[in-house]
Coordinates of C-alpha atoms in Angstrom, one line a residue:
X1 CA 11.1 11.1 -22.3
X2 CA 13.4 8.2 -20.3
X3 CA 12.8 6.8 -17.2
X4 CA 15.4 9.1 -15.7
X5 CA 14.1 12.2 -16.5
X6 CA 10.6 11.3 -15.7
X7 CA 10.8 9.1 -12.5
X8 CA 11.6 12.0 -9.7
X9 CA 8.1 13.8 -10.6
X10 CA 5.8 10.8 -10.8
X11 CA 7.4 9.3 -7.9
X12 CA 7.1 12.6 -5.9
X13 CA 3.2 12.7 -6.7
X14 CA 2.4 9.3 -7.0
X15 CA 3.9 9.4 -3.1
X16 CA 1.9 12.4 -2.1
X17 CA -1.6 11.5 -3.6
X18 CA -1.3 7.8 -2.1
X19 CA -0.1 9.2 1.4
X20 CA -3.2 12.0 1.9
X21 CA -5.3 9.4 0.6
X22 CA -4.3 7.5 3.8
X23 CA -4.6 10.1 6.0
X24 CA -8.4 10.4 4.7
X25 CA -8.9 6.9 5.3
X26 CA -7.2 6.7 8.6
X27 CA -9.6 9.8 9.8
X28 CA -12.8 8.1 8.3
X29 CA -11.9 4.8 10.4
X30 CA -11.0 6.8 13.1
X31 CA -14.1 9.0 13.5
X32 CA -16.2 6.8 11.7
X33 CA -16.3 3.0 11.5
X34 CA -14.1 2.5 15.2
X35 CA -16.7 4.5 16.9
X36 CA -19.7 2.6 15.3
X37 CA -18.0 -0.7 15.6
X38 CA -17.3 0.1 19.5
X39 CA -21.4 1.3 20.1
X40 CA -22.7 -2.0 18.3
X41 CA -20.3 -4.1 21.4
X42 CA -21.1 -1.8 23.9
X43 CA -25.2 -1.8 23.2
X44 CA -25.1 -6.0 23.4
X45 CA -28.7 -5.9 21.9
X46 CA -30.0 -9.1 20.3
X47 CA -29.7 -9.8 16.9
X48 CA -26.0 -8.8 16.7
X49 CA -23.3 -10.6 15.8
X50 CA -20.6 -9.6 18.7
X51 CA -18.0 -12.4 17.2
X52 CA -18.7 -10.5 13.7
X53 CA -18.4 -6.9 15.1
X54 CA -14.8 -7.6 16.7
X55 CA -13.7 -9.5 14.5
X56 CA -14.0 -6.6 12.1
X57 CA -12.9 -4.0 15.1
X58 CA -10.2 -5.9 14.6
X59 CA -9.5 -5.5 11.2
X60 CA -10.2 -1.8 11.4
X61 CA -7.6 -1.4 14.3
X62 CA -4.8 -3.2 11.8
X63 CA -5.7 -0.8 8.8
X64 CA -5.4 2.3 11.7
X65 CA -1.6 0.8 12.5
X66 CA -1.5 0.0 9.0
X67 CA -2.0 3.5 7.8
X68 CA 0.0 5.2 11.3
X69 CA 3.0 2.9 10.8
X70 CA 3.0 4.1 6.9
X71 CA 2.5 8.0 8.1
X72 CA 5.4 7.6 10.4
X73 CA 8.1 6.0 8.1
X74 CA 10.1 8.9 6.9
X75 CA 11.0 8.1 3.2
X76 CA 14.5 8.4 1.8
X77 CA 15.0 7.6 -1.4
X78 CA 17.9 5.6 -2.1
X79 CA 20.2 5.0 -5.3
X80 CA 21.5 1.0 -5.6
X81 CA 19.5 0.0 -3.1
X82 CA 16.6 -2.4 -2.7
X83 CA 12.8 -1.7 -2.8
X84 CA 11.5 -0.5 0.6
X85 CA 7.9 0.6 1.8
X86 CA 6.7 3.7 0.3
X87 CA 9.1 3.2 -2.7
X88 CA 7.7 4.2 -6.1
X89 CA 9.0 1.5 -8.7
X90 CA 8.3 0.8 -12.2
X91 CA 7.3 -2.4 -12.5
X92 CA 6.2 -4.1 -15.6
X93 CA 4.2 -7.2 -15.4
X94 CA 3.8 -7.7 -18.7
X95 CA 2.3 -5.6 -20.0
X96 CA 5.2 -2.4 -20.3
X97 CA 6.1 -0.3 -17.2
X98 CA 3.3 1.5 -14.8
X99 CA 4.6 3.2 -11.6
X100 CA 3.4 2.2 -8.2
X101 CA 4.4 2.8 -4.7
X102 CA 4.4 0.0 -2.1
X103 CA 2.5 1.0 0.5
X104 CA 1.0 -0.6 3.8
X105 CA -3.0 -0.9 2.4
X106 CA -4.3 -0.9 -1.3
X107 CA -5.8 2.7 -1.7
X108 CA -8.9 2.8 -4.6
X109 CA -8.1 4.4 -7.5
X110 CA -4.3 4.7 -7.1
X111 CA -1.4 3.1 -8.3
X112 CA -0.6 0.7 -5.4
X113 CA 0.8 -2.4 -4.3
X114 CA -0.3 -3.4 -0.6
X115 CA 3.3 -4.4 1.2
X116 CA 1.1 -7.6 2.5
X117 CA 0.1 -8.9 -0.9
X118 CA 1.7 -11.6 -3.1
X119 CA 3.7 -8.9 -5.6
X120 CA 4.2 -6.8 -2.2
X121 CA 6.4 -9.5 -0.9
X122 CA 8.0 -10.4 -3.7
X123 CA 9.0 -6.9 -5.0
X124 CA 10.0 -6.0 -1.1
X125 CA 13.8 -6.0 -1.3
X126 CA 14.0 -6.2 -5.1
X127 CA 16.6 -4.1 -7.3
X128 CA 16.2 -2.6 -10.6
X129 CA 16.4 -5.3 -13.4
X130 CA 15.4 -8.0 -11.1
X131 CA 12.9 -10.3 -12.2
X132 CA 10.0 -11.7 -9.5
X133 CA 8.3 -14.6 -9.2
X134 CA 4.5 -14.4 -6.9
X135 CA 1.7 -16.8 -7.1
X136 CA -2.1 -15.5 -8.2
X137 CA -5.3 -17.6 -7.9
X138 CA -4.6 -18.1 -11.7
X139 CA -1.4 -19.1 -11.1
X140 CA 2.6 -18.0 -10.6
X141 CA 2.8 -14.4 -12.0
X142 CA 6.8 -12.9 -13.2
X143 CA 7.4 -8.8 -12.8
X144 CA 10.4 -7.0 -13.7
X145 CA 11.4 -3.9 -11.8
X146 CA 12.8 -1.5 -14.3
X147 CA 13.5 1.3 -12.0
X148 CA 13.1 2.8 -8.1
X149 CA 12.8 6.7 -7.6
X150 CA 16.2 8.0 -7.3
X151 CA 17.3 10.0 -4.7

């Protein structure tokens, strides 16, 4: 089966899987960890490290804009144009072609690249057939984009 034939259905359900995943984790951070995060400031009681507490309220708060700037972005699939966020792309990085989508957070156990990370960067932008160049703590990584969903 070719790349051309295959991409519109793996790109389509790659897309949706990654995207309710979100909304899952946006909810649980929402009703969850943001609430908790906001009793341990508001209780003050000793042996809690406020400094620690916002600093991750704050990190929660970015992963809930994160995830609501994703949500928002309406998606349109382009042909001959560059990567964009919530693109699926084939990317091979050396070891033959796996599709991801670029999305705003890394979501466990799917096939993503965080838009903030090293390859996210690079690959922002790219076209099919480019070639990439981001650094790893083991040193300067090369991926090749072999193809975007079409439109």
């Amino acid at each position: 089966m070719s790349v051309e034939t295959t991409r519109d259905g793996v790109s389509r359900e790659l897309r949706t899987r990654v995207l309710g995943r979100l909304e899952q984790e946006c909810l649980r951070l929402r009703a969850g960890a943001r609430p908790a995060l906001l009793r341990a400031i508001a209780a003050k009681g000793e042996g809690i490290d406020l400094v620690k507490v916002q600093r991750e309220l704050a990190i929660v708060d970015y992963k809930i804009a994160a995830i609501n700037d994703q949500l928002a972005t309406t998606h349109d699939p382009h042909p001959g144009s560059a990567l964009c966020a919530n693109c699926c792309v084939l990317l091979d990085q050396g070891e033959g072609g796996r599709w991801f989508v670029l999305a705003a957070l890394p979501v466990e156990g799917e096939e993503v690249i965080a838009s903030d990370s090293a390859l996210g960067r690079a690959i922002l932008g790219a076209r099919e057939g480019e070639s990439v160049h981001y650094p790893t703590p083991c040193g300067p990584r090369t991926a090749r984009v072999i193809a975007l969903e079409p439109s």
